[in-house]
PDB file of C-alpha atoms in Angstrom:
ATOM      1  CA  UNK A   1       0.000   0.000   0.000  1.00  0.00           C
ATOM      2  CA  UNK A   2       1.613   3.296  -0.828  1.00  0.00           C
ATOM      3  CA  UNK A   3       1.398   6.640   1.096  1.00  0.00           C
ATOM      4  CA  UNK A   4      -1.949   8.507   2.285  1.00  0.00           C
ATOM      5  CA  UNK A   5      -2.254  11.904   1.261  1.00  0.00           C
ATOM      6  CA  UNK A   6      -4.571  13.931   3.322  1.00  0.00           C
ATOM      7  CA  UNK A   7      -5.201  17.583   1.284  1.00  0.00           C
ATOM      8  CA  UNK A   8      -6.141  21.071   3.206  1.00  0.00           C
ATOM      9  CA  UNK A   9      -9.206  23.154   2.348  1.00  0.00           C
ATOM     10  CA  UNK A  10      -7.199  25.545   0.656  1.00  0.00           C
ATOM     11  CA  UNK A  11      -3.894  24.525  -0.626  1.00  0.00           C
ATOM     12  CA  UNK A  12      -0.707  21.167   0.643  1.00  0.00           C
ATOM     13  CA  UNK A  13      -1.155  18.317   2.204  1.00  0.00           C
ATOM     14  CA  UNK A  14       0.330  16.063   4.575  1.00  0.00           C
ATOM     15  CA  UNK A  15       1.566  12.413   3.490  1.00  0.00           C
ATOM     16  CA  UNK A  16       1.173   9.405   6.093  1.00  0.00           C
ATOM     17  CA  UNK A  17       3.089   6.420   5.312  1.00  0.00           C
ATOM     18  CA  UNK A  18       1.661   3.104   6.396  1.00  0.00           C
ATOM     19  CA  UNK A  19       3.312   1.003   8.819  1.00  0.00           C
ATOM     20  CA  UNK A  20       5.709  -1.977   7.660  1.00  0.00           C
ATOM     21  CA  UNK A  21       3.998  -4.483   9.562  1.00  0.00           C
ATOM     22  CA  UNK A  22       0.081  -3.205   8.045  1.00  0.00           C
ATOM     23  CA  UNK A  23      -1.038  -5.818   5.589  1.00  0.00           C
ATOM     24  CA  UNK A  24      -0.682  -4.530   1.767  1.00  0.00           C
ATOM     25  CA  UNK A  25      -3.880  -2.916   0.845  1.00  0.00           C
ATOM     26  CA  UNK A  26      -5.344  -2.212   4.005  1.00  0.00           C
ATOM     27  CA  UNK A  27      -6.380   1.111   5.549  1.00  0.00           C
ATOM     28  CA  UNK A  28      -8.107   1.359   8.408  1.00  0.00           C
ATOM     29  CA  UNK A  29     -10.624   3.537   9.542  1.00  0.00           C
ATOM     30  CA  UNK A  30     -11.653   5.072  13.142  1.00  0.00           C
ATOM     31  CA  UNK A  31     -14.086   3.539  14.811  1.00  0.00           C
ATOM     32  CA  UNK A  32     -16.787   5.364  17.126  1.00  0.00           C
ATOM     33  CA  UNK A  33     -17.281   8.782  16.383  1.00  0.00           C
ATOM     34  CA  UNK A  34     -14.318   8.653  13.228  1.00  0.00           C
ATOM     35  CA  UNK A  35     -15.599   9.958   9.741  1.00  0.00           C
ATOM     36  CA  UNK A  36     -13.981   9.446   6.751  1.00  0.00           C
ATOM     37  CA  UNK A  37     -14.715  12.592   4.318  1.00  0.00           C
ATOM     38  CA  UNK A  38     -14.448  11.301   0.194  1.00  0.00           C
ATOM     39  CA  UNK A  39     -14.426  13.707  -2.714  1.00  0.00           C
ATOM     40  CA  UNK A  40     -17.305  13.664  -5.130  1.00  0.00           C
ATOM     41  CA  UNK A  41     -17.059  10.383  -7.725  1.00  0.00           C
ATOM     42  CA  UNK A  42     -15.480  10.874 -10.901  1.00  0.00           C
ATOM     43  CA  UNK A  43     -16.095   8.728 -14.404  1.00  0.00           C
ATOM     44  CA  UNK A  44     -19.162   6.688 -14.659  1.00  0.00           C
ATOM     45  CA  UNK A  45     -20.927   6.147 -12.164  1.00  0.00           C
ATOM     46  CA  UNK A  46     -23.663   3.051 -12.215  1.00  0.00           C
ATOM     47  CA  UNK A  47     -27.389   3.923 -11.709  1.00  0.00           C
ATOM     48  CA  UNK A  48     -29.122   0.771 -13.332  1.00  0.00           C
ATOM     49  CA  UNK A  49     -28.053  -2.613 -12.796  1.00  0.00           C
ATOM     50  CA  UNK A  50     -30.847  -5.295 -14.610  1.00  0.00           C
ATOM     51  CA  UNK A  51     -31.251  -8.465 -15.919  1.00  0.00           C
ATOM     52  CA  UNK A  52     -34.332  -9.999 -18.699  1.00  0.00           C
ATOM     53  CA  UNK A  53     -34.832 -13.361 -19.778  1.00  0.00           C
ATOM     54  CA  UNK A  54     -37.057 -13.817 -22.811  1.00  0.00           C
ATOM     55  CA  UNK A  55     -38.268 -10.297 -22.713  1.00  0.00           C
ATOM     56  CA  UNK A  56     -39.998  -8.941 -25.446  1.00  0.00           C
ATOM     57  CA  UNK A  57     -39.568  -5.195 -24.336  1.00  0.00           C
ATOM     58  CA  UNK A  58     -37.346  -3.844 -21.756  1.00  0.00           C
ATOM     59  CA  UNK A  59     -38.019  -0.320 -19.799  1.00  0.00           C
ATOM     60  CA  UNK A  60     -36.268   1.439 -17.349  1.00  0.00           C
ATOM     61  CA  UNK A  61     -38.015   4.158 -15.671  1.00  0.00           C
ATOM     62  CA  UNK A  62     -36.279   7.550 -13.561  1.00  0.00           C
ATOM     63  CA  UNK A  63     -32.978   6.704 -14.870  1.00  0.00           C
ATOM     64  CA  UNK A  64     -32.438   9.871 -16.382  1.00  0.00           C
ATOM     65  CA  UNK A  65     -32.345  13.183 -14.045  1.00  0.00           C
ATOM     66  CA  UNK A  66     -30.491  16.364 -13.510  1.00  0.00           C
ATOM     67  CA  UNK A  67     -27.758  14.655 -12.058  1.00  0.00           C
ATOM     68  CA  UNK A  68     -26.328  13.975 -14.730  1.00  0.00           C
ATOM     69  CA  UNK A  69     -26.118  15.388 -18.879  1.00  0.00           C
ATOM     70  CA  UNK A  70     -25.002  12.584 -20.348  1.00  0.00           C
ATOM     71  CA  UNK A  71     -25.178   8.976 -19.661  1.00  0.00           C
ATOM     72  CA  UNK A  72     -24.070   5.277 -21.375  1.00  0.00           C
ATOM     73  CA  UNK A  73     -25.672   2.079 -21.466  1.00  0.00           C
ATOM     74  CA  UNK A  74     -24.242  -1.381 -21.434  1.00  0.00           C
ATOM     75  CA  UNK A  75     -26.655  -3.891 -23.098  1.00  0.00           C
ATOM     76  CA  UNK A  76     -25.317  -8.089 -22.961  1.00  0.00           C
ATOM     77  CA  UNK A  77     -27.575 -10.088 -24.370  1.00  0.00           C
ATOM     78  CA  UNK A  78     -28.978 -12.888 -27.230  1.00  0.00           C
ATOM     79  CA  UNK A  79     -31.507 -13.135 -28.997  1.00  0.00           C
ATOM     80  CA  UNK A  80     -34.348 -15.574 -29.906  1.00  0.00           C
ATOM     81  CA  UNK A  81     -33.500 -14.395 -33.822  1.00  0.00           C
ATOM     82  CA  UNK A  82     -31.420 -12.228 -36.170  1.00  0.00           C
ATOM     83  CA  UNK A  83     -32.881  -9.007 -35.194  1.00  0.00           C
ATOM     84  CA  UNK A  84     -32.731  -5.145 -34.829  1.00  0.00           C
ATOM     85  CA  UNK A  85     -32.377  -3.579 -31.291  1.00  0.00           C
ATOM     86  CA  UNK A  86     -34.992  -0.691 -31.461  1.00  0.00           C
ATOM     87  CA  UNK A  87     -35.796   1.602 -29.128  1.00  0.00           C
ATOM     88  CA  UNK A  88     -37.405   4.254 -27.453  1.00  0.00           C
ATOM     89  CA  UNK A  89     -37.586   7.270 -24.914  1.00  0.00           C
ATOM     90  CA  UNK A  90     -39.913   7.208 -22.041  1.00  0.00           C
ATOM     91  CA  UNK A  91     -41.379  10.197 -19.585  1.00  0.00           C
ATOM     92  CA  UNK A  92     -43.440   9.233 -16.789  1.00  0.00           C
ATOM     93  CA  UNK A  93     -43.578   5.374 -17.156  1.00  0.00           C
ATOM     94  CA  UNK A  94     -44.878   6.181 -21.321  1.00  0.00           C
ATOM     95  CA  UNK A  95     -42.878   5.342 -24.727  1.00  0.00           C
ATOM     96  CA  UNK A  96     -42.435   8.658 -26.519  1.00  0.00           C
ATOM     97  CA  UNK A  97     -44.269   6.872 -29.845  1.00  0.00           C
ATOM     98  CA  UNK A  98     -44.307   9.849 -32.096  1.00  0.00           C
ATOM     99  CA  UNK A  99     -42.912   9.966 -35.818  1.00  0.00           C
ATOM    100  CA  UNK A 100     -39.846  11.880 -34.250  1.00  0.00           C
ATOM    101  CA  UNK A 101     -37.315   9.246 -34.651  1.00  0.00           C
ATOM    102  CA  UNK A 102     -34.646   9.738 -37.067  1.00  0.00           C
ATOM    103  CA  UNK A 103     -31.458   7.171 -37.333  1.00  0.00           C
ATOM    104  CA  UNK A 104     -28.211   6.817 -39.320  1.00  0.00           C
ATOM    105  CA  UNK A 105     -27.115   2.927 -39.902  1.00  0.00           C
ATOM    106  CA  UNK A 106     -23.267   1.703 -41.030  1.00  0.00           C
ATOM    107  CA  UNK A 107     -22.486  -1.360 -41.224  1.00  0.00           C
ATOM    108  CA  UNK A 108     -18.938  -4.138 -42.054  1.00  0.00           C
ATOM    109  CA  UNK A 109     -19.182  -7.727 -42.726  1.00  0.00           C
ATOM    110  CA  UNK A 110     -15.666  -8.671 -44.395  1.00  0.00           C
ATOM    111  CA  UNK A 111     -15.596  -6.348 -46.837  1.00  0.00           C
ATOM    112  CA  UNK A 112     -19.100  -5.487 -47.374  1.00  0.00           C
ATOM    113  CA  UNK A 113     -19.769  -1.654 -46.002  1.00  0.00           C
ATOM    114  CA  UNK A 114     -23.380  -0.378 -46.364  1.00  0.00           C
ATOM    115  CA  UNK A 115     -25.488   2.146 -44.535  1.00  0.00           C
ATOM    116  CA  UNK A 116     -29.260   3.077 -44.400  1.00  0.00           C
ATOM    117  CA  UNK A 117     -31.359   5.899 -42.770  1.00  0.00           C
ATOM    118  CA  UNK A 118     -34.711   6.271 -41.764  1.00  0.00           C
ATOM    119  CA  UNK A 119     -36.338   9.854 -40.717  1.00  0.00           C
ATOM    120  CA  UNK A 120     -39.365  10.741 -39.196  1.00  0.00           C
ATOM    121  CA  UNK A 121     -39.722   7.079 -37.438  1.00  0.00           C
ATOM    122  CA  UNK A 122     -41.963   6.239 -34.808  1.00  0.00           C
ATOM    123  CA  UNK A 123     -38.734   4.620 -33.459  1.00  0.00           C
ATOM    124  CA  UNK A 124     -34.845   4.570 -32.989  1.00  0.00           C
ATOM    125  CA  UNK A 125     -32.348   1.786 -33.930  1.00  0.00           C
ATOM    126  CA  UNK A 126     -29.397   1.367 -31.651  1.00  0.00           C
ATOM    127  CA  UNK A 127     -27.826  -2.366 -32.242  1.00  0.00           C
ATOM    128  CA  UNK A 128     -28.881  -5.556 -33.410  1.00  0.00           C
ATOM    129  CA  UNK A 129     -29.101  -8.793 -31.530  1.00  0.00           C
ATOM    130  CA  UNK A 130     -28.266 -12.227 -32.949  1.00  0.00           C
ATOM    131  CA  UNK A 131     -28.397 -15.920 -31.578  1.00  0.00           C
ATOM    132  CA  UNK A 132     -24.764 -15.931 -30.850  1.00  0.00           C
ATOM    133  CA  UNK A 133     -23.564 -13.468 -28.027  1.00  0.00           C
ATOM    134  CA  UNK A 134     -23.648  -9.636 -28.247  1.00  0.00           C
ATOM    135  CA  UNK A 135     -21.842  -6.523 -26.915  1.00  0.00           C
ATOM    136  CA  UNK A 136     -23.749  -3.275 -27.520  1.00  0.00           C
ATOM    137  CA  UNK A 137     -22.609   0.031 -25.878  1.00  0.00           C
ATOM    138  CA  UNK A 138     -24.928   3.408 -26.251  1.00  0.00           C
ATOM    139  CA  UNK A 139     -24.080   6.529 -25.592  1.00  0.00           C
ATOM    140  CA  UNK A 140     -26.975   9.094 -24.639  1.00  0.00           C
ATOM    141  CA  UNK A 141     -26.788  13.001 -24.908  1.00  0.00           C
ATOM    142  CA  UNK A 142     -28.750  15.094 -23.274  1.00  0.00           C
ATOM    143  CA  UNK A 143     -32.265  13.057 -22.548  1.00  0.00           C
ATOM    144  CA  UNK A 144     -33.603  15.030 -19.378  1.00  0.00           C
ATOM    145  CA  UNK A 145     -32.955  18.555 -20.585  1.00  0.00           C
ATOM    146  CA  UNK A 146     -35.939  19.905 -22.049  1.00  0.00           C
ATOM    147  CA  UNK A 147     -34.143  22.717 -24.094  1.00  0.00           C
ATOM    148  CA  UNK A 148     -31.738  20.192 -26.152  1.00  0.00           C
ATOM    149  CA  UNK A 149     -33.072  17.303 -28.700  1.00  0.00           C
ATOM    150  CA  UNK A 150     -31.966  13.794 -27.451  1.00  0.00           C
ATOM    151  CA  UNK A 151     -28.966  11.865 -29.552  1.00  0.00           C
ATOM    152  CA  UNK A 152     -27.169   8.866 -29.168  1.00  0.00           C
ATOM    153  CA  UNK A 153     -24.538   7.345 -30.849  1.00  0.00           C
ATOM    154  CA  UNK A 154     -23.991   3.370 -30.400  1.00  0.00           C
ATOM    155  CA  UNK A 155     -21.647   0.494 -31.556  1.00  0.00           C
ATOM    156  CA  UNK A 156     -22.331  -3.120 -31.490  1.00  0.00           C
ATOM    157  CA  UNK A 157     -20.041  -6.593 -32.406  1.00  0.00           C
ATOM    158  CA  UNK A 158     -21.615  -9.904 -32.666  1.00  0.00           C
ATOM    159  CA  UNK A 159     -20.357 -13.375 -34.553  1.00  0.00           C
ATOM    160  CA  UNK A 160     -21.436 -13.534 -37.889  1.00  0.00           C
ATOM    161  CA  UNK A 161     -19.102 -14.470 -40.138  1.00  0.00           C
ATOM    162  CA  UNK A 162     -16.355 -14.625 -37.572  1.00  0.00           C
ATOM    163  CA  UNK A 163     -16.989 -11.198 -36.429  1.00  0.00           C
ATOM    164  CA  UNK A 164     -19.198  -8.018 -37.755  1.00  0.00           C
ATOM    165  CA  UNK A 165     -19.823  -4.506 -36.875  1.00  0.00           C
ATOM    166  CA  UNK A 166     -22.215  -1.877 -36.748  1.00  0.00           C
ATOM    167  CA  UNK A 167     -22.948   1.839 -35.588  1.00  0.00           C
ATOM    168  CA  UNK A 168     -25.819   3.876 -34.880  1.00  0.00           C
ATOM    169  CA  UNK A 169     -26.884   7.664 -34.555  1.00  0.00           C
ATOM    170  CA  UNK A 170     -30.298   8.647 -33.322  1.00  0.00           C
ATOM    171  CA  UNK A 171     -32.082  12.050 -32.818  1.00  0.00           C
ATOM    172  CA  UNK A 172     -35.125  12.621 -30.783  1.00  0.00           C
ATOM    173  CA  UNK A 173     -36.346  16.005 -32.983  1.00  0.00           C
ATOM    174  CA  UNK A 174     -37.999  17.426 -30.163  1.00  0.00           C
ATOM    175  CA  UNK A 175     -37.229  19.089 -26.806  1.00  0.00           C
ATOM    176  CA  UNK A 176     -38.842  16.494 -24.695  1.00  0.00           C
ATOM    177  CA  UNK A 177     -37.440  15.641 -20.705  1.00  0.00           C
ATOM    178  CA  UNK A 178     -37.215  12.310 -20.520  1.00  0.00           C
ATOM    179  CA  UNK A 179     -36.720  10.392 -17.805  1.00  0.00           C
ATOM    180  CA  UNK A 180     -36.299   6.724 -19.270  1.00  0.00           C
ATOM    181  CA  UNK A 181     -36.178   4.394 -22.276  1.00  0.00           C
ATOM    182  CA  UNK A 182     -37.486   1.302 -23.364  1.00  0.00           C
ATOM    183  CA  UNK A 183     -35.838  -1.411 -25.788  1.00  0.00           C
ATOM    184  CA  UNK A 184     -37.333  -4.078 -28.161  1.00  0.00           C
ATOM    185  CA  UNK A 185     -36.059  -6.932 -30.571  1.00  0.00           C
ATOM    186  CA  UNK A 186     -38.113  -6.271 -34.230  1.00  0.00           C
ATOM    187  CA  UNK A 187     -39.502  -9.633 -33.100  1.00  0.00           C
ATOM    188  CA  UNK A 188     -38.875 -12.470 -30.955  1.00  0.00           C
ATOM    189  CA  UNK A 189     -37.398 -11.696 -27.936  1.00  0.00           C
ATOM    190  CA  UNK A 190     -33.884 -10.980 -25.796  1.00  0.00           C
ATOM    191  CA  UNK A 191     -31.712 -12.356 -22.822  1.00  0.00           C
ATOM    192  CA  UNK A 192     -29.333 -10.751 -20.838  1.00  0.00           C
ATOM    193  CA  UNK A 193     -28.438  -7.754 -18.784  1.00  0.00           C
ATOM    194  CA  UNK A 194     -28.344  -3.980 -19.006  1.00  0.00           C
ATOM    195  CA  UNK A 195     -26.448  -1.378 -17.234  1.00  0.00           C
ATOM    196  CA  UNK A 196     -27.174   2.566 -17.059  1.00  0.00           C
ATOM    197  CA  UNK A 197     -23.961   5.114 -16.256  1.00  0.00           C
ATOM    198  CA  UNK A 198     -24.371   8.113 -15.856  1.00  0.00           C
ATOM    199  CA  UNK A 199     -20.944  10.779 -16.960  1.00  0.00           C
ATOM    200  CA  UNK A 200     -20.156  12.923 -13.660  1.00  0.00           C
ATOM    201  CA  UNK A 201     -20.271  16.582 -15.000  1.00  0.00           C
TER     202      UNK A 201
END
């Protein structure tokens, strides 16, 4: 374990060094009426942890707020088919269903490179989801400020034909707060888990 720095309110600090006998990695803490202070977190920090078996839809409700501006999601999972990963926003426990979806699609298999767009949609595209295992990561901008649209960008990998790719932009084209989102195979249904982080500001 290396040396404890303990900063000032305004400026230096004063360095403890732990004792040679203290086991590696261990600090301990007063007991009784001892507080340890901790500054505020930095990076991600995890707000939804949740699993789905055979789930048709998934929603997660209040995970957008104030807290934070900008936020990723970690989606696991397979699927019952070859399908699309749609989704869409939520406020107040409802899907936002309005023809306000608009997405950009590219896509590499080998060396086939493509790309497709849809506008005006009555919903967003941000992966696909095949029988074999998936990795999709989403980034989300701005979905609880009412003054900004709502845009992601998201990548996802999955084995077919050894290994493919695919990325995703959405835009929400209206100033909507939203607080959640839901996601959806185009049919069949999903299994795995998803994870909400939100980016300290």
């Amino acid at each position: 374990m290396g040396n404890i720095r303990l900063y000032g309110s305004t400026s230096g600090y004063t360095e403890l060094a732990p004792p040679a006998v203290a086991p590696d990695g261990v600090l301990s803490l007063p007991t009784g009426t001892g507080t340890l202070a901790t500054q505020a977190s930095v990076g991600l920090v995890k707000i939804v942890d949740q699993s789905f078996t055979a789930a048709s839809s998934v929603s997660v409700n209040n995970c957008f707020t104030s807290d934070y501006k900008n936020y990723c999601m970690v989606i696991d999972c397979v699927a019952s088919a070859d399908v699309g990963i749609s989704f869409r926003l939520r406020a107040s426990g409802t899907d936002r269903t309005g023809a306000n979806y608009n997405y950009q699609r590219l896509y590499a298999d080998g060396t086939t490179v493509g790309a497709t767009r849809v506008s005006s949609g009555t919903t967003g595209r941000i992966g696909v989801a095949f029988t074999a295992q998936n990795g999709l990561v989403c980034h989300v901008f701005n979905p609880f400020d009412s003054a900004l649209n709502t845009s992601t960008v998201s990548q996802v990998s999955y084995a077919y034909n050894n290994i493919s790719l695919e990325s995703f932009a959405n835009r929400y084209a209206v100033n909507d707060s939203n607080d959640g989102f839901t996601i959806y195979p185009s049919s069949g249904n999903i299994t795995g888990t998803l994870r909400v982080y939100g980016y300290q500001n």
